[in-house]
Tab-separated table of C-alpha atoms in Angstrom:
chain	number	residue	atom	x	y	z
A	705	UNK	CA	-16.548	11.477	-1.864
A	706	UNK	CA	-13.486	12.331	-2.693
A	707	UNK	CA	-10.414	10.098	-2.734
A	708	UNK	CA	-7.001	10.497	-1.803
A	709	UNK	CA	-5.332	12.803	-4.564
A	710	UNK	CA	-1.409	13.039	-5.230
A	711	UNK	CA	-0.163	15.994	-7.335
A	712	UNK	CA	2.417	15.474	-9.700
A	713	UNK	CA	1.345	12.460	-11.301
A	714	UNK	CA	5.092	12.098	-12.828
A	715	UNK	CA	7.947	14.146	-12.249
A	716	UNK	CA	11.348	14.117	-13.817
A	717	UNK	CA	14.425	15.688	-12.360
A	718	UNK	CA	18.275	15.382	-11.935
A	719	UNK	CA	20.686	13.782	-9.419
A	720	UNK	CA	21.194	16.284	-6.553
A	721	UNK	CA	17.848	19.050	-7.038
A	722	UNK	CA	15.077	18.192	-4.206
A	723	UNK	CA	11.700	17.957	-4.559
A	724	UNK	CA	8.235	18.321	-2.901
A	725	UNK	CA	5.206	15.702	-2.887
A	726	UNK	CA	1.855	16.751	-2.183
A	727	UNK	CA	-0.894	14.556	-1.007
A	728	UNK	CA	-4.471	14.979	0.494
A	729	UNK	CA	-5.617	12.461	2.450
A	730	UNK	CA	-10.092	11.852	2.074
A	731	UNK	CA	-11.997	14.554	4.426
A	732	UNK	CA	-11.982	13.341	7.758
A	733	UNK	CA	-9.131	11.284	7.414
A	734	UNK	CA	-6.266	12.959	10.291
A	735	UNK	CA	-3.627	10.579	9.130
A	736	UNK	CA	-1.577	9.998	6.307
A	737	UNK	CA	0.984	7.926	5.293
A	738	UNK	CA	3.998	8.130	2.541
A	739	UNK	CA	5.495	4.872	0.856
A	740	UNK	CA	7.939	3.842	-1.484
A	741	UNK	CA	7.078	1.597	-4.153
A	742	UNK	CA	10.552	-0.058	-6.093
A	743	UNK	CA	10.922	-3.126	-8.387
A	744	UNK	CA	13.576	-4.837	-5.797
A	745	UNK	CA	12.389	-3.381	-2.344
A	746	UNK	CA	8.487	-3.634	-2.965
A	747	UNK	CA	6.149	-0.967	-0.977
A	748	UNK	CA	8.268	0.180	2.126
A	749	UNK	CA	6.898	2.836	4.242
A	750	UNK	CA	8.639	6.225	4.998
A	751	UNK	CA	6.359	8.202	7.823
A	752	UNK	CA	3.150	8.480	8.737
A	753	UNK	CA	1.351	11.990	9.690
A	754	UNK	CA	-1.050	12.682	12.435
A	755	UNK	CA	-2.527	16.277	13.649
A	756	UNK	CA	0.557	18.046	12.146
A	757	UNK	CA	3.141	15.498	13.643
A	758	UNK	CA	5.261	12.908	12.623
A	759	UNK	CA	4.598	9.731	14.644
A	760	UNK	CA	6.223	7.258	13.064
A	761	UNK	CA	9.325	7.231	11.034
A	762	UNK	CA	9.895	4.583	8.860
A	763	UNK	CA	14.131	3.833	7.582
A	764	UNK	CA	15.070	5.927	5.428
A	765	UNK	CA	17.742	9.038	5.790
A	766	UNK	CA	17.110	12.179	6.574
A	767	UNK	CA	17.281	13.255	2.855
A	768	UNK	CA	13.159	12.183	3.135
A	769	UNK	CA	10.945	14.428	5.639
A	770	UNK	CA	7.844	15.749	5.175
A	771	UNK	CA	5.011	17.911	6.442
A	772	UNK	CA	1.408	17.751	7.224
A	773	UNK	CA	-0.840	20.907	7.283
A	774	UNK	CA	-3.962	22.257	9.496
A	775	UNK	CA	-6.204	20.632	6.743
A	776	UNK	CA	-4.502	17.659	7.271
A	777	UNK	CA	-2.513	17.977	3.988
A	778	UNK	CA	0.417	16.446	3.410
A	779	UNK	CA	4.117	17.260	1.807
A	780	UNK	CA	6.336	15.123	1.622
A	781	UNK	CA	10.146	16.664	0.628
A	782	UNK	CA	13.401	14.905	-1.020
A	783	UNK	CA	16.663	16.313	-0.541
A	784	UNK	CA	19.512	16.131	-3.123
A	785	UNK	CA	18.214	13.709	-5.051
A	786	UNK	CA	19.652	10.331	-5.892
A	787	UNK	CA	19.346	7.584	-9.185
A	788	UNK	CA	17.942	5.105	-6.503
A	789	UNK	CA	14.896	7.609	-5.343
A	790	UNK	CA	13.283	6.937	-8.506
A	791	UNK	CA	9.935	5.089	-7.658
A	792	UNK	CA	5.908	5.161	-7.138
A	793	UNK	CA	5.461	7.066	-4.161
A	794	UNK	CA	2.324	6.372	-2.624
A	795	UNK	CA	0.444	7.836	0.313
A	796	UNK	CA	-2.799	6.755	2.269
A	797	UNK	CA	-4.999	8.403	4.748
A	798	UNK	CA	-7.156	6.966	6.764
A	799	UNK	CA	-9.330	8.016	9.602
A	800	UNK	CA	-6.561	7.957	12.921
A	801	UNK	CA	-4.208	5.638	11.851
A	802	UNK	CA	-3.369	1.819	10.938
A	803	UNK	CA	-4.316	0.092	13.824
A	804	UNK	CA	-7.288	-1.212	12.764
A	805	UNK	CA	-8.790	1.311	10.528
A	806	UNK	CA	-8.410	0.681	6.811
A	807	UNK	CA	-5.894	2.911	4.420
A	808	UNK	CA	-6.793	4.606	0.958
A	809	UNK	CA	-4.112	5.291	-1.178
A	810	UNK	CA	-3.744	7.631	-3.967
A	811	UNK	CA	-3.314	7.047	-7.582
A	812	UNK	CA	0.804	7.686	-6.415
A	813	UNK	CA	4.070	9.467	-7.955
A	814	UNK	CA	6.344	8.214	-10.224
A	815	UNK	CA	9.605	10.395	-9.796
A	816	UNK	CA	12.431	9.918	-12.025
A	817	UNK	CA	15.873	10.682	-11.672
A	818	UNK	CA	18.083	10.645	-14.073
B	1018	UNK	CA	10.233	-7.087	12.001
B	1019	UNK	CA	7.706	-8.719	10.209
B	1020	UNK	CA	7.564	-10.547	7.606
B	1021	UNK	CA	4.750	-11.514	4.559
B	1022	UNK	CA	6.066	-14.005	2.490
B	1023	UNK	CA	3.525	-14.207	-0.628
B	1024	UNK	CA	2.146	-17.501	-2.661
B	1025	UNK	CA	2.393	-18.161	-5.460
B	1026	UNK	CA	4.255	-15.127	-7.666
B	1027	UNK	CA	2.651	-15.229	-10.557
B	1028	UNK	CA	-0.433	-16.809	-11.805
B	1029	UNK	CA	-1.630	-17.003	-14.572
B	1030	UNK	CA	-4.746	-18.429	-15.259
B	1031	UNK	CA	-7.812	-19.038	-18.028
B	1032	UNK	CA	-11.141	-17.001	-17.621
B	1033	UNK	CA	-13.937	-18.364	-15.784
B	1034	UNK	CA	-11.080	-20.542	-13.434
B	1035	UNK	CA	-11.433	-20.071	-9.746
B	1036	UNK	CA	-7.987	-19.173	-8.271
B	1037	UNK	CA	-6.368	-18.765	-4.602
B	1038	UNK	CA	-3.690	-16.534	-3.290
B	1039	UNK	CA	-1.799	-17.241	-0.203
B	1040	UNK	CA	0.206	-14.932	2.312
B	1041	UNK	CA	2.164	-15.996	5.570
B	1042	UNK	CA	3.452	-14.061	7.754
B	1043	UNK	CA	6.192	-14.375	10.475
B	1044	UNK	CA	4.467	-13.469	13.464
B	1045	UNK	CA	0.877	-13.602	14.228
B	1046	UNK	CA	-1.580	-10.860	12.859
B	1047	UNK	CA	-3.680	-8.455	14.007
B	1048	UNK	CA	-4.531	-6.642	11.028
B	1049	UNK	CA	-4.116	-7.675	7.552
B	1050	UNK	CA	-5.366	-6.216	4.835
B	1051	UNK	CA	-6.222	-7.009	1.115
B	1052	UNK	CA	-5.399	-4.336	-1.844
B	1053	UNK	CA	-5.244	-4.944	-5.711
B	1054	UNK	CA	-3.159	-3.075	-7.986
B	1055	UNK	CA	-2.617	-2.849	-11.228
B	1056	UNK	CA	-0.025	-1.858	-12.529
B	1057	UNK	CA	2.144	2.022	-12.026
B	1058	UNK	CA	-1.006	2.985	-10.169
B	1059	UNK	CA	-2.262	3.167	-6.795
B	1060	UNK	CA	-3.264	0.789	-4.621
B	1061	UNK	CA	-7.309	0.322	-4.602
B	1062	UNK	CA	-8.751	-1.390	-1.067
B	1063	UNK	CA	-10.467	-5.007	-0.946
B	1064	UNK	CA	-10.987	-6.188	2.609
B	1065	UNK	CA	-9.773	-5.752	5.857
B	1066	UNK	CA	-9.583	-8.970	8.579
B	1067	UNK	CA	-8.526	-8.697	11.818
B	1068	UNK	CA	-9.655	-11.907	14.108
B	1069	UNK	CA	-9.422	-14.896	13.790
B	1070	UNK	CA	-11.266	-17.046	11.546
B	1071	UNK	CA	-13.034	-13.969	10.050
B	1072	UNK	CA	-14.383	-14.386	6.516
B	1073	UNK	CA	-15.547	-11.171	4.189
B	1074	UNK	CA	-16.203	-11.571	0.448
B	1075	UNK	CA	-17.123	-8.641	-1.521
B	1076	UNK	CA	-18.477	-9.214	-5.487
B	1077	UNK	CA	-16.893	-12.636	-6.213
B	1078	UNK	CA	-13.503	-12.081	-4.117
B	1079	UNK	CA	-13.066	-13.971	-0.484
B	1080	UNK	CA	-10.774	-12.849	2.488
B	1081	UNK	CA	-9.736	-15.425	4.737
B	1082	UNK	CA	-7.647	-15.242	8.119
B	1083	UNK	CA	-6.668	-19.149	9.913
B	1084	UNK	CA	-7.809	-19.052	12.779
B	1085	UNK	CA	-4.016	-18.813	14.578
B	1086	UNK	CA	-3.879	-15.584	12.597
B	1087	UNK	CA	-0.996	-16.266	10.408
B	1088	UNK	CA	-1.597	-16.899	7.445
B	1089	UNK	CA	-4.108	-15.297	5.205
B	1090	UNK	CA	-6.245	-16.603	1.338
B	1091	UNK	CA	-7.510	-15.253	-1.052
B	1092	UNK	CA	-9.724	-16.925	-3.031
B	1093	UNK	CA	-11.547	-15.259	-6.949
B	1094	UNK	CA	-14.322	-17.897	-8.223
B	1095	UNK	CA	-14.727	-17.367	-11.491
B	1096	UNK	CA	-11.941	-14.967	-12.295
B	1097	UNK	CA	-12.166	-11.735	-15.077
B	1098	UNK	CA	-10.355	-10.346	-17.315
B	1099	UNK	CA	-11.043	-7.609	-15.078
B	1100	UNK	CA	-9.247	-9.563	-11.724
B	1101	UNK	CA	-5.886	-8.821	-13.421
B	1102	UNK	CA	-2.927	-6.921	-11.870
B	1103	UNK	CA	-1.162	-7.501	-8.597
B	1104	UNK	CA	-2.348	-8.210	-5.180
B	1105	UNK	CA	-1.043	-7.718	-2.210
B	1106	UNK	CA	-0.652	-8.659	1.770
B	1107	UNK	CA	0.166	-5.924	3.529
B	1108	UNK	CA	-0.135	-6.341	7.435
B	1109	UNK	CA	-0.722	-4.111	10.334
B	1110	UNK	CA	2.837	-3.737	12.374
B	1111	UNK	CA	3.448	-0.766	14.923
B	1112	UNK	CA	1.031	1.909	13.418
B	1113	UNK	CA	2.635	0.868	10.014
B	1114	UNK	CA	1.603	-1.568	6.920
B	1115	UNK	CA	4.225	-3.992	6.334
B	1116	UNK	CA	3.227	-6.090	2.331
B	1117	UNK	CA	4.346	-9.245	0.766
B	1118	UNK	CA	5.759	-8.763	-2.464
B	1119	UNK	CA	2.526	-8.886	-4.435
B	1120	UNK	CA	0.997	-11.552	-6.829
B	1121	UNK	CA	0.906	-11.240	-10.222
B	1122	UNK	CA	-2.434	-12.571	-11.671
B	1123	UNK	CA	-2.841	-12.219	-15.674
B	1124	UNK	CA	-6.171	-13.366	-16.594
B	1125	UNK	CA	-6.873	-14.358	-20.352
B	1126	UNK	CA	-9.796	-14.830	-21.920
């Protein structure tokens, strides 16, 4: 069974640009969550999608958005990039969500904002 | 909000030694996850604990959740260089995971 895949693995952008990251969950998993990992803040929850609906959202500005498609693949978009958005972005998939469900993470997308 | 504190922050051991990493929560844990991460890479799922007093083992790694469900420990027996990495505990909090800051483990051959 294929694991969670994320594309691209690395991205370099400049301030003010926008970026879209993609996550394909494990087959049969309907929940996709996104996390931002930085040395200073650690792992922080961005949002969770289930059956194409955003079910939960963390404390991030509106520049961070996402969506989920009917095949459960998810995309995350960051507009008007800032230097502080440089981070490792991780997505996790599970069958129905975090409640007592195992969450499996992808390899991450390393975003560098110059 | 739920906060997780891990100790120690870093650990250096000689190959073959046993070690323990602790994770303490400010609130009752209803789902406690242990993950391992190689620097800059994704998280590898190790174990999930739910019930007070629960203990799970996989190969040389054992994780326990205390009876009060506010503390978990991860124990590695006879450590190997392949165990090196960052160990993270995560708590299920309102359909999202909250993570500790991680424990950096170095195993010297």
